[in-house]
Amino acid sequence: MDLQFSDKDLAFQEEVRSFLKENLPANLLDRSDRGLHPLKDEIVAWQKVLHEKGWVAPNWPVEHGGPGWSLTQKYIYNREYFLSGAPQTIAFGLNMVGPVIYTFGTEEQKADYLQDILESNVWWCQGYSEPGSGSDLASLRTRAVRDGDDYIINGQKIWTSWAQHADMMFCLVRTDTECKPQEGISFILIDMKTPGIEVRPIIGLDKEHSLNEVFFTDVRVPARNLIGEENRGWTYAKFLLGNERHIIARVARSQYQLARLKEIARTERRGAGYLIDDADFRRRIAKVEVDLIALEAMELRYLSQEIAGRKLTAEPSVLKINGAEIAQLIKTLTIEALGSHGMAYEPDPVFQRRNDRPIGPDYLHGAMADHLYQRAATIYGGTNEIQRNIIAKLILG
């Protein structure tokens, strides 16, 4: 494994650092530091800045608007991006359905959707999970029946992140009930303004509205919105989830947040000293830091293998499991570092209505919300239990 960057790579690294330092909006960085969800207008504006630079879709091929970077450049960009404190771009269009469309879509679909995804003109959401069909996704029951040039869709999706903002949904629907569950699923694109769609909010553990239920009652969707072949949706869904698991490892994001945890521990007092001087707390920070270094080494080893032409199989699942668990542990330690202040919690909409100073240090706001929201990190993108099954099947045999 070669871990040395070339002079060209190092020059690129410096270019990325400089751009992010000069262009990342302060308010967006502040919300990201606190662990708060970015506001829609602010994240869209930021993605447009990245698009103007040509960097909003690092993994897209040049012919569809990507920058044409090498695997090493993509790694450097993603690492520097998260080390800058910048928030994750909204993944549904750029990292999830976009690659599905340019890989499996028709020329008409590519012309209709890809440029708007790159320019962040359209907000997408994901219609995968259903009541009773989360980890066992192949059991989904939302039905699509062909009627002339349309499909008629009835059913329900759940845990649909940011559907309240969405213009479009990429959705898994059942188009055949007389075959193996995985063989009767299709992948279709749905305009969220279509009559018959109802979005209902789910208020999460963090008291925020990021999740939704989506109901379909006789929703008529043009058959031209079908991606690829009817009943081959399971193949496209697995392709998409593979991309999502690469995103979820977030090694650099955890490194940034670990540095923030250390800063808090150097500020918070314990007895006559500071929390960072507490031997047990320092040991726990050291443990998570060692785990993170090991995860980074693992990520670099997989990168080296990809550069050498080896196709990864279950490795993204390994990164996903470890990345999610480390991220959760950092959040837990951050709440513990805040001591009694960490227990006080106000959802962001409530906090924004205050006309007095917050109780406790300024960095308190957002920490508990982030800690609670991150409980889902070992669930979304495929639960850790499912990932362990994938590893057992593909690596252990």
mmCIF file of C-alpha atoms in Angstrom:
data_model
loop_
_atom_site.group_PDB
_atom_site.id
_atom_site.type_symbol
_atom_site.label_atom_id
_atom_site.label_comp_id
_atom_site.label_asym_id
_atom_site.label_seq_id
_atom_site.Cartn_x
_atom_site.Cartn_y
_atom_site.Cartn_z
ATOM 1 C CA MET A 1 0.000 0.000 0.000
ATOM 2 C CA ASP A 2 1.452 3.347 -1.107
ATOM 3 C CA LEU A 3 0.394 6.156 1.254
ATOM 4 C CA GLN A 4 2.527 8.892 -0.309
ATOM 5 C CA PHE A 5 0.878 11.709 -2.249
ATOM 6 C CA SER A 6 2.652 13.042 -5.359
ATOM 7 C CA ASP A 7 3.636 16.724 -5.721
ATOM 8 C CA LYS A 8 0.596 17.129 -7.991
ATOM 9 C CA ASP A 9 -1.665 15.622 -5.319
ATOM 10 C CA LEU A 10 -0.239 17.920 -2.641
ATOM 11 C CA ALA A 11 -0.791 20.968 -4.870
ATOM 12 C CA PHE A 12 -4.403 19.867 -5.380
ATOM 13 C CA GLN A 13 -4.802 19.406 -1.619
ATOM 14 C CA GLU A 14 -3.648 22.991 -1.028
ATOM 15 C CA GLU A 15 -6.031 24.287 -3.730
ATOM 16 C CA VAL A 16 -8.989 22.547 -2.045
ATOM 17 C CA ARG A 17 -8.009 23.864 1.395
ATOM 18 C CA SER A 18 -7.709 27.424 0.123
ATOM 19 C CA PHE A 19 -11.014 27.324 -1.733
ATOM 20 C CA LEU A 20 -12.932 25.987 1.258
ATOM 21 C CA LYS A 21 -11.314 28.461 3.650
ATOM 22 C CA GLU A 22 -12.215 31.392 1.402
ATOM 23 C CA ASN A 23 -15.709 30.340 0.336
ATOM 24 C CA LEU A 24 -17.411 28.296 3.081
ATOM 25 C CA PRO A 25 -20.141 30.579 4.568
ATOM 26 C CA ALA A 26 -19.654 31.290 8.299
ATOM 27 C CA ASN A 27 -23.275 30.582 9.244
ATOM 28 C CA LEU A 28 -23.240 27.240 7.437
ATOM 29 C CA LEU A 29 -19.994 26.319 9.218
ATOM 30 C CA ASP A 30 -21.426 27.361 12.596
ATOM 31 C CA ARG A 31 -24.527 25.149 12.208
ATOM 32 C CA SER A 32 -22.346 22.264 11.015
ATOM 33 C CA ASP A 33 -20.000 22.671 14.008
ATOM 34 C CA ARG A 34 -22.974 22.530 16.358
ATOM 35 C CA GLY A 35 -24.378 19.435 14.671
ATOM 36 C CA LEU A 36 -27.498 21.244 13.477
ATOM 37 C CA HIS A 37 -29.161 20.418 10.175
ATOM 38 C CA PRO A 38 -28.329 22.999 7.505
ATOM 39 C CA LEU A 39 -31.163 25.284 6.459
ATOM 40 C CA LYS A 40 -32.478 24.493 2.996
ATOM 41 C CA ASP A 41 -31.718 27.872 1.424
ATOM 42 C CA GLU A 42 -28.177 27.899 2.842
ATOM 43 C CA ILE A 43 -27.191 24.380 1.769
ATOM 44 C CA VAL A 44 -28.660 24.916 -1.710
ATOM 45 C CA ALA A 45 -26.712 28.184 -2.055
ATOM 46 C CA TRP A 46 -23.517 26.396 -0.932
ATOM 47 C CA GLN A 47 -24.029 23.561 -3.406
ATOM 48 C CA LYS A 48 -24.431 26.130 -6.183
ATOM 49 C CA VAL A 49 -21.054 27.617 -5.177
ATOM 50 C CA LEU A 50 -19.500 24.144 -5.412
ATOM 51 C CA HIS A 51 -21.184 23.600 -8.782
ATOM 52 C CA GLU A 52 -19.792 26.860 -10.163
ATOM 53 C CA LYS A 53 -16.347 25.615 -9.127
ATOM 54 C CA GLY A 54 -17.064 22.249 -10.798
ATOM 55 C CA TRP A 55 -16.678 20.335 -7.514
ATOM 56 C CA VAL A 56 -20.243 19.524 -6.474
ATOM 57 C CA ALA A 57 -20.200 15.964 -7.846
ATOM 58 C CA PRO A 58 -16.677 14.539 -7.347
ATOM 59 C CA ASN A 59 -17.660 11.006 -8.319
ATOM 60 C CA TRP A 60 -19.567 11.804 -11.511
ATOM 61 C CA PRO A 61 -17.849 11.049 -14.839
ATOM 62 C CA VAL A 62 -16.684 13.995 -16.952
ATOM 63 C CA GLU A 63 -19.290 13.396 -19.672
ATOM 64 C CA HIS A 64 -22.060 14.030 -17.149
ATOM 65 C CA GLY A 65 -20.519 17.044 -15.425
ATOM 66 C CA GLY A 66 -18.006 15.522 -12.997
ATOM 67 C CA PRO A 67 -14.488 16.942 -12.518
ATOM 68 C CA GLY A 68 -12.663 13.905 -13.914
ATOM 69 C CA TRP A 69 -10.557 13.413 -10.796
ATOM 70 C CA SER A 70 -8.446 10.353 -10.042
ATOM 71 C CA LEU A 71 -9.381 8.139 -7.084
ATOM 72 C CA THR A 72 -6.606 9.830 -5.084
ATOM 73 C CA GLN A 73 -7.959 13.314 -5.884
ATOM 74 C CA LYS A 74 -11.468 12.243 -4.856
ATOM 75 C CA TYR A 75 -10.057 10.974 -1.565
ATOM 76 C CA ILE A 76 -8.123 14.204 -0.975
ATOM 77 C CA TYR A 77 -11.154 16.362 -1.802
ATOM 78 C CA ASN A 78 -13.520 14.450 0.474
ATOM 79 C CA ARG A 79 -10.988 14.489 3.314
ATOM 80 C CA GLU A 80 -10.272 18.207 3.058
ATOM 81 C CA TYR A 81 -13.968 18.977 2.630
ATOM 82 C CA PHE A 82 -14.920 17.403 5.948
ATOM 83 C CA LEU A 83 -11.787 18.589 7.767
ATOM 84 C CA SER A 84 -12.900 22.123 6.859
ATOM 85 C CA GLY A 85 -16.064 21.594 8.906
ATOM 86 C CA ALA A 86 -18.320 21.890 5.853
ATOM 87 C CA PRO A 87 -21.647 20.037 6.055
ATOM 88 C CA GLN A 88 -22.402 17.006 3.929
ATOM 89 C CA THR A 89 -24.056 18.046 0.695
ATOM 90 C CA ILE A 90 -27.592 16.720 0.302
ATOM 91 C CA ALA A 91 -26.893 13.203 -0.919
ATOM 92 C CA PHE A 92 -30.210 12.182 -2.467
ATOM 93 C CA GLY A 93 -29.624 13.839 -5.833
ATOM 94 C CA LEU A 94 -25.850 14.153 -6.105
ATOM 95 C CA ASN A 95 -24.697 10.870 -4.576
ATOM 96 C CA MET A 96 -27.710 8.589 -4.887
ATOM 97 C CA VAL A 97 -30.178 9.001 -7.753
ATOM 98 C CA GLY A 98 -27.806 10.980 -10.007
ATOM 99 C CA PRO A 99 -25.390 8.034 -10.484
ATOM 100 C CA VAL A 100 -28.385 5.695 -10.983
ATOM 101 C CA ILE A 101 -29.769 7.924 -13.748
ATOM 102 C CA TYR A 102 -26.492 8.326 -15.645
ATOM 103 C CA THR A 103 -25.729 4.608 -15.287
ATOM 104 C CA PHE A 104 -29.133 3.026 -15.991
ATOM 105 C CA GLY A 105 -31.404 5.857 -17.241
ATOM 106 C CA THR A 106 -32.527 6.696 -20.787
ATOM 107 C CA GLU A 107 -31.016 9.582 -22.739
ATOM 108 C CA GLU A 108 -34.269 11.489 -22.151
ATOM 109 C CA GLN A 109 -33.999 10.963 -18.368
ATOM 110 C CA LYS A 110 -30.369 12.089 -18.361
ATOM 111 C CA ALA A 111 -31.359 15.257 -20.253
ATOM 112 C CA ASP A 112 -34.330 15.896 -17.958
ATOM 113 C CA TYR A 113 -32.696 15.423 -14.554
ATOM 114 C CA LEU A 114 -28.885 15.449 -14.401
ATOM 115 C CA GLN A 115 -28.215 19.160 -14.974
ATOM 116 C CA ASP A 116 -30.855 20.172 -12.421
ATOM 117 C CA ILE A 117 -29.227 17.824 -9.885
ATOM 118 C CA LEU A 118 -25.810 19.381 -10.513
ATOM 119 C CA GLU A 119 -27.256 22.902 -10.157
ATOM 120 C CA SER A 120 -29.286 21.920 -7.044
ATOM 121 C CA ASN A 121 -32.451 23.206 -8.729
ATOM 122 C CA VAL A 122 -34.443 20.141 -7.648
ATOM 123 C CA TRP A 123 -34.574 18.599 -4.152
ATOM 124 C CA TRP A 124 -34.859 14.797 -4.151
ATOM 125 C CA CYS A 125 -35.951 12.345 -1.474
ATOM 126 C CA GLN A 126 -35.662 8.570 -1.191
ATOM 127 C CA GLY A 127 -38.741 6.299 -1.162
ATOM 128 C CA TYR A 128 -37.331 2.998 0.095
ATOM 129 C CA SER A 129 -38.461 2.010 3.625
ATOM 130 C CA GLU A 130 -42.045 1.069 4.421
ATOM 131 C CA PRO A 131 -43.803 0.028 7.630
ATOM 132 C CA GLY A 132 -42.554 -3.542 8.117
ATOM 133 C CA SER A 133 -40.070 -3.233 5.233
ATOM 134 C CA GLY A 134 -36.971 -1.501 6.517
ATOM 135 C CA SER A 135 -34.064 -3.897 6.843
ATOM 136 C CA ASP A 136 -36.120 -6.469 4.888
ATOM 137 C CA LEU A 137 -36.513 -4.053 2.002
ATOM 138 C CA ALA A 138 -37.393 -6.767 -0.511
ATOM 139 C CA SER A 139 -40.727 -7.273 1.267
ATOM 140 C CA LEU A 140 -41.952 -3.780 0.263
ATOM 141 C CA ARG A 141 -45.614 -3.585 -0.784
ATOM 142 C CA THR A 142 -46.171 -0.181 -2.380
ATOM 143 C CA ARG A 143 -47.844 -1.256 -5.614
ATOM 144 C CA ALA A 144 -47.432 0.147 -9.128
ATOM 145 C CA VAL A 145 -49.843 -1.147 -11.773
ATOM 146 C CA ARG A 146 -49.398 -0.322 -15.432
ATOM 147 C CA ASP A 147 -52.319 1.572 -16.990
ATOM 148 C CA GLY A 148 -51.611 2.593 -20.592
ATOM 149 C CA ASP A 149 -48.706 5.058 -20.606
ATOM 150 C CA ASP A 150 -48.770 5.450 -16.812
ATOM 151 C CA TYR A 151 -48.293 3.524 -13.590
ATOM 152 C CA ILE A 152 -50.909 3.866 -10.858
ATOM 153 C CA ILE A 153 -49.188 3.830 -7.455
ATOM 154 C CA ASN A 154 -50.759 3.039 -4.078
ATOM 155 C CA GLY A 155 -49.000 2.470 -0.755
ATOM 156 C CA GLN A 156 -46.883 4.122 1.902
ATOM 157 C CA LYS A 157 -43.246 5.017 2.553
ATOM 158 C CA ILE A 158 -41.783 5.892 5.947
ATOM 159 C CA TRP A 159 -38.661 7.500 7.456
ATOM 160 C CA THR A 160 -38.473 9.625 4.297
ATOM 161 C CA SER A 161 -35.835 12.250 5.100
ATOM 162 C CA TRP A 162 -36.630 15.825 4.026
ATOM 163 C CA ALA A 163 -39.695 14.821 1.961
ATOM 164 C CA GLN A 164 -41.287 18.082 3.140
ATOM 165 C CA HIS A 165 -38.767 19.926 0.926
ATOM 166 C CA ALA A 166 -38.697 17.478 -1.964
ATOM 167 C CA ASP A 167 -39.643 18.197 -5.570
ATOM 168 C CA MET A 168 -38.948 14.615 -6.694
ATOM 169 C CA MET A 169 -38.720 11.146 -5.159
ATOM 170 C CA PHE A 170 -36.846 8.092 -6.424
ATOM 171 C CA CYS A 171 -38.993 5.218 -5.289
ATOM 172 C CA LEU A 172 -39.026 1.432 -5.134
ATOM 173 C CA VAL A 173 -42.403 -0.040 -6.059
ATOM 174 C CA ARG A 174 -43.731 -3.558 -6.532
ATOM 175 C CA THR A 175 -44.679 -4.266 -10.130
ATOM 176 C CA ASP A 176 -44.938 -8.072 -9.932
ATOM 177 C CA THR A 177 -46.277 -10.170 -7.056
ATOM 178 C CA GLU A 178 -45.908 -13.575 -8.750
ATOM 179 C CA CYS A 179 -42.151 -14.035 -8.373
ATOM 180 C CA LYS A 180 -39.325 -13.892 -5.821
ATOM 181 C CA PRO A 181 -39.653 -10.643 -3.794
ATOM 182 C CA GLN A 182 -36.423 -9.168 -5.213
ATOM 183 C CA GLU A 183 -37.495 -9.837 -8.808
ATOM 184 C CA GLY A 184 -40.801 -7.943 -8.681
ATOM 185 C CA ILE A 185 -39.478 -4.491 -7.739
ATOM 186 C CA SER A 186 -39.069 -1.480 -10.037
ATOM 187 C CA PHE A 187 -37.299 1.882 -9.607
ATOM 188 C CA ILE A 188 -39.370 4.898 -10.604
ATOM 189 C CA LEU A 189 -39.098 8.700 -10.386
ATOM 190 C CA ILE A 190 -42.112 10.541 -8.939
ATOM 191 C CA ASP A 191 -42.968 14.250 -9.069
ATOM 192 C CA MET A 192 -43.949 15.105 -5.475
ATOM 193 C CA LYS A 193 -46.578 17.586 -6.735
ATOM 194 C CA THR A 194 -48.579 14.758 -8.348
ATOM 195 C CA PRO A 195 -52.177 14.538 -7.039
ATOM 196 C CA GLY A 196 -52.647 11.709 -4.517
ATOM 197 C CA ILE A 197 -49.364 12.237 -2.606
ATOM 198 C CA GLU A 198 -49.597 13.205 1.060
ATOM 199 C CA VAL A 199 -46.562 13.983 3.226
ATOM 200 C CA ARG A 200 -46.976 13.740 7.007
ATOM 201 C CA PRO A 201 -44.222 14.765 9.448
ATOM 202 C CA ILE A 202 -42.522 12.417 11.915
ATOM 203 C CA ILE A 203 -40.948 14.289 14.824
ATOM 204 C CA GLY A 204 -37.800 12.392 15.733
ATOM 205 C CA LEU A 205 -36.017 11.681 18.993
ATOM 206 C CA ASP A 206 -34.254 15.025 18.512
ATOM 207 C CA LYS A 207 -37.638 16.839 18.400
ATOM 208 C CA GLU A 208 -36.813 18.028 14.876
ATOM 209 C CA HIS A 209 -38.781 17.523 11.665
ATOM 210 C CA SER A 210 -36.407 15.761 9.295
ATOM 211 C CA LEU A 211 -38.432 12.544 8.771
ATOM 212 C CA ASN A 212 -41.784 11.906 7.136
ATOM 213 C CA GLU A 213 -44.387 9.399 6.094
ATOM 214 C CA VAL A 214 -45.453 9.598 2.442
ATOM 215 C CA PHE A 215 -48.793 8.178 1.327
ATOM 216 C CA PHE A 216 -49.738 7.353 -2.288
ATOM 217 C CA THR A 217 -53.395 7.124 -3.308
ATOM 218 C CA ASP A 218 -53.956 6.371 -7.006
ATOM 219 C CA VAL A 219 -50.892 8.426 -7.941
ATOM 220 C CA ARG A 220 -50.482 8.472 -11.717
ATOM 221 C CA VAL A 221 -46.815 8.453 -12.832
ATOM 222 C CA PRO A 222 -45.717 8.431 -16.490
ATOM 223 C CA ALA A 223 -44.168 5.094 -17.502
ATOM 224 C CA ARG A 224 -41.271 7.051 -19.029
ATOM 225 C CA ASN A 225 -40.189 7.756 -15.412
ATOM 226 C CA LEU A 226 -39.252 4.082 -14.946
ATOM 227 C CA ILE A 227 -35.483 3.633 -14.557
ATOM 228 C CA GLY A 228 -34.056 0.740 -16.571
ATOM 229 C CA GLU A 229 -36.191 -2.363 -16.950
ATOM 230 C CA GLU A 230 -39.406 -3.142 -15.103
ATOM 231 C CA ASN A 231 -38.796 -5.609 -12.216
ATOM 232 C CA ARG A 232 -35.012 -4.894 -12.201
ATOM 233 C CA GLY A 233 -35.270 -2.221 -9.507
ATOM 234 C CA TRP A 234 -33.527 -4.354 -6.885
ATOM 235 C CA THR A 235 -30.331 -4.209 -8.971
ATOM 236 C CA TYR A 236 -30.465 -0.401 -9.166
ATOM 237 C CA ALA A 237 -31.324 -0.138 -5.460
ATOM 238 C CA LYS A 238 -28.252 -2.175 -4.452
ATOM 239 C CA PHE A 239 -26.061 -0.015 -6.725
ATOM 240 C CA LEU A 240 -27.395 3.093 -4.967
ATOM 241 C CA LEU A 241 -26.952 1.694 -1.442
ATOM 242 C CA GLY A 242 -23.328 0.814 -2.234
ATOM 243 C CA ASN A 243 -22.697 4.489 -2.995
ATOM 244 C CA GLU A 244 -24.487 5.541 0.212
ATOM 245 C CA ARG A 245 -22.293 3.304 2.405
ATOM 246 C CA HIS A 246 -19.146 4.910 0.985
ATOM 247 C CA ILE A 247 -20.507 8.263 2.168
ATOM 248 C CA ILE A 248 -21.445 7.097 5.654
ATOM 249 C CA ALA A 249 -17.867 6.099 6.729
ATOM 250 C CA ARG A 250 -17.041 9.837 7.109
ATOM 251 C CA VAL A 251 -13.588 9.388 8.629
ATOM 252 C CA ALA A 252 -12.552 13.015 8.178
ATOM 253 C CA ARG A 253 -15.862 14.276 9.590
ATOM 254 C CA SER A 254 -15.254 12.224 12.749
ATOM 255 C CA GLN A 255 -11.681 13.539 12.964
ATOM 256 C CA TYR A 256 -13.019 17.102 12.828
ATOM 257 C CA GLN A 257 -15.594 16.381 15.531
ATOM 258 C CA LEU A 258 -13.032 14.581 17.705
ATOM 259 C CA ALA A 259 -10.866 17.709 17.586
ATOM 260 C CA ARG A 260 -13.922 19.729 18.684
ATOM 261 C CA LEU A 261 -14.503 17.286 21.563
ATOM 262 C CA LYS A 262 -10.911 17.765 22.750
ATOM 263 C CA GLU A 263 -11.394 21.531 22.601
ATOM 264 C CA ILE A 264 -14.495 21.264 24.794
ATOM 265 C CA ALA A 265 -12.644 18.960 27.222
ATOM 266 C CA ARG A 266 -9.874 21.576 27.521
ATOM 267 C CA THR A 267 -12.508 24.220 28.367
ATOM 268 C CA GLU A 268 -14.878 22.370 30.718
ATOM 269 C CA ARG A 269 -13.743 22.349 34.339
ATOM 270 C CA ARG A 270 -13.750 19.290 36.582
ATOM 271 C CA GLY A 271 -12.920 20.019 40.199
ATOM 272 C CA ALA A 272 -9.789 22.116 40.376
ATOM 273 C CA GLY A 273 -8.687 21.287 36.846
ATOM 274 C CA TYR A 274 -10.040 20.702 33.358
ATOM 275 C CA LEU A 275 -11.836 17.650 31.998
ATOM 276 C CA ILE A 276 -8.947 16.874 29.643
ATOM 277 C CA ASP A 277 -6.804 16.291 32.766
ATOM 278 C CA ASP A 278 -9.142 13.538 33.969
ATOM 279 C CA ALA A 279 -7.258 10.281 33.355
ATOM 280 C CA ASP A 280 -10.339 8.186 32.629
ATOM 281 C CA PHE A 281 -11.865 10.671 30.207
ATOM 282 C CA ARG A 282 -8.499 11.130 28.487
ATOM 283 C CA ARG A 283 -8.216 7.329 28.145
ATOM 284 C CA ARG A 284 -11.647 7.146 26.497
ATOM 285 C CA ILE A 285 -10.738 9.909 24.041
ATOM 286 C CA ALA A 286 -7.479 8.092 23.249
ATOM 287 C CA LYS A 287 -9.393 4.847 22.610
ATOM 288 C CA VAL A 288 -11.725 6.436 20.068
ATOM 289 C CA GLU A 289 -8.808 8.258 18.447
ATOM 290 C CA VAL A 290 -6.924 4.971 18.006
ATOM 291 C CA ASP A 291 -10.050 3.375 16.507
ATOM 292 C CA LEU A 292 -10.372 6.302 14.131
ATOM 293 C CA ILE A 293 -6.726 6.024 13.057
ATOM 294 C CA ALA A 294 -7.313 2.325 12.354
ATOM 295 C CA LEU A 295 -10.432 3.155 10.309
ATOM 296 C CA GLU A 296 -8.498 5.727 8.304
ATOM 297 C CA ALA A 297 -5.762 3.150 7.607
ATOM 298 C CA MET A 298 -8.454 0.708 6.491
ATOM 299 C CA GLU A 299 -9.986 3.338 4.193
ATOM 300 C CA LEU A 300 -6.562 4.074 2.668
ATOM 301 C CA ARG A 301 -5.922 0.343 2.155
ATOM 302 C CA TYR A 302 -9.216 0.002 0.281
ATOM 303 C CA LEU A 303 -8.366 3.113 -1.756
ATOM 304 C CA SER A 304 -5.004 1.563 -2.679
ATOM 305 C CA GLN A 305 -6.766 -1.626 -3.754
ATOM 306 C CA GLU A 306 -9.224 0.324 -5.943
ATOM 307 C CA ILE A 307 -6.354 2.238 -7.566
ATOM 308 C CA ALA A 308 -4.739 -1.152 -8.335
ATOM 309 C CA GLY A 309 -7.950 -2.178 -10.110
ATOM 310 C CA ARG A 310 -9.454 -4.465 -7.491
ATOM 311 C CA LYS A 311 -13.236 -4.256 -7.176
ATOM 312 C CA LEU A 312 -14.448 -3.887 -3.579
ATOM 313 C CA THR A 313 -17.251 -6.157 -2.367
ATOM 314 C CA ALA A 314 -18.116 -6.101 1.329
ATOM 315 C CA GLU A 315 -15.494 -3.497 2.263
ATOM 316 C CA PRO A 316 -17.939 -0.525 2.170
ATOM 317 C CA SER A 317 -20.002 -2.399 4.764
ATOM 318 C CA VAL A 318 -16.950 -2.660 7.030
ATOM 319 C CA LEU A 319 -16.364 1.095 6.689
ATOM 320 C CA LYS A 320 -20.037 1.839 7.317
ATOM 321 C CA ILE A 321 -20.209 -0.189 10.549
ATOM 322 C CA ASN A 322 -17.025 1.208 12.050
ATOM 323 C CA GLY A 323 -17.642 4.760 10.843
ATOM 324 C CA ALA A 324 -21.150 4.873 12.314
ATOM 325 C CA GLU A 325 -20.137 3.416 15.667
ATOM 326 C CA ILE A 326 -17.174 5.785 16.041
ATOM 327 C CA ALA A 327 -19.347 8.801 15.132
ATOM 328 C CA GLN A 328 -21.882 7.793 17.788
ATOM 329 C CA LEU A 329 -19.183 7.342 20.422
ATOM 330 C CA ILE A 330 -17.778 10.823 19.751
ATOM 331 C CA LYS A 331 -21.265 12.288 20.187
ATOM 332 C CA THR A 332 -21.740 10.401 23.461
ATOM 333 C CA LEU A 333 -18.405 11.660 24.828
ATOM 334 C CA THR A 334 -19.298 15.206 23.770
ATOM 335 C CA ILE A 335 -22.515 15.096 25.799
ATOM 336 C CA GLU A 336 -20.615 13.673 28.788
ATOM 337 C CA ALA A 337 -18.039 16.450 28.432
ATOM 338 C CA LEU A 338 -20.802 19.034 28.776
ATOM 339 C CA GLY A 339 -21.737 17.588 32.161
ATOM 340 C CA SER A 340 -25.030 18.789 33.632
ATOM 341 C CA HIS A 341 -25.362 21.395 30.849
ATOM 342 C CA GLY A 342 -25.538 18.552 28.335
ATOM 343 C CA MET A 343 -28.860 17.363 29.743
ATOM 344 C CA ALA A 344 -30.639 20.643 28.990
ATOM 345 C CA TYR A 345 -32.088 20.433 25.511
ATOM 346 C CA GLU A 346 -34.005 22.778 23.283
ATOM 347 C CA PRO A 347 -34.813 21.915 19.674
ATOM 348 C CA ASP A 348 -33.395 24.485 17.285
ATOM 349 C CA PRO A 349 -36.791 26.076 16.386
ATOM 350 C CA VAL A 350 -37.409 26.683 20.113
ATOM 351 C CA PHE A 351 -33.875 27.974 20.680
ATOM 352 C CA GLN A 352 -34.225 30.462 17.814
ATOM 353 C CA ARG A 353 -37.251 32.040 19.523
ATOM 354 C CA ARG A 354 -35.334 32.827 22.733
ATOM 355 C CA ASN A 355 -34.662 36.457 23.565
ATOM 356 C CA ASP A 356 -32.163 35.729 26.355
ATOM 357 C CA ARG A 357 -28.790 34.053 26.560
ATOM 358 C CA PRO A 358 -28.575 30.254 26.525
ATOM 359 C CA ILE A 359 -27.923 28.431 29.793
ATOM 360 C CA GLY A 360 -24.366 27.146 29.739
ATOM 361 C CA PRO A 361 -21.571 27.634 27.198
ATOM 362 C CA ASP A 362 -22.278 28.795 23.655
ATOM 363 C CA TYR A 363 -21.138 25.471 22.128
ATOM 364 C CA LEU A 364 -23.887 23.673 24.076
ATOM 365 C CA HIS A 365 -26.616 24.463 21.525
ATOM 366 C CA GLY A 366 -26.896 21.659 18.995
ATOM 367 C CA ALA A 367 -24.813 19.040 20.838
ATOM 368 C CA MET A 368 -27.740 17.037 22.231
ATOM 369 C CA ALA A 369 -29.709 17.305 18.962
ATOM 370 C CA ASP A 370 -26.732 15.892 17.074
ATOM 371 C CA HIS A 371 -26.232 13.150 19.674
ATOM 372 C CA LEU A 372 -29.874 12.061 19.412
ATOM 373 C CA TYR A 373 -29.994 12.266 15.605
ATOM 374 C CA GLN A 374 -26.815 10.194 15.296
ATOM 375 C CA ARG A 375 -28.579 7.260 17.022
ATOM 376 C CA ALA A 376 -29.884 6.595 13.505
ATOM 377 C CA ALA A 377 -26.382 6.282 12.012
ATOM 378 C CA THR A 378 -26.277 2.546 12.695
ATOM 379 C CA ILE A 379 -29.688 2.170 10.995
ATOM 380 C CA TYR A 380 -29.834 4.331 7.855
ATOM 381 C CA GLY A 381 -28.036 3.139 4.757
ATOM 382 C CA GLY A 382 -28.676 -0.438 5.881
ATOM 383 C CA THR A 383 -28.517 -1.412 9.555
ATOM 384 C CA ASN A 384 -25.264 -2.637 11.054
ATOM 385 C CA GLU A 385 -26.882 -6.063 11.448
ATOM 386 C CA ILE A 386 -27.553 -6.189 7.692
ATOM 387 C CA GLN A 387 -23.988 -5.023 7.001
ATOM 388 C CA ARG A 388 -22.616 -7.850 9.146
ATOM 389 C CA ASN A 389 -24.709 -10.337 7.154
ATOM 390 C CA ILE A 390 -23.233 -8.930 3.924
ATOM 391 C CA ILE A 391 -19.699 -9.273 5.326
ATOM 392 C CA ALA A 392 -20.395 -12.850 6.459
ATOM 393 C CA LYS A 393 -21.743 -13.784 3.025
ATOM 394 C CA LEU A 394 -19.132 -12.081 0.827
ATOM 395 C CA ILE A 395 -15.942 -12.373 2.911
ATOM 396 C CA LEU A 396 -16.351 -15.258 5.329
ATOM 397 C CA GLY A 397 -18.240 -17.445 2.822
#
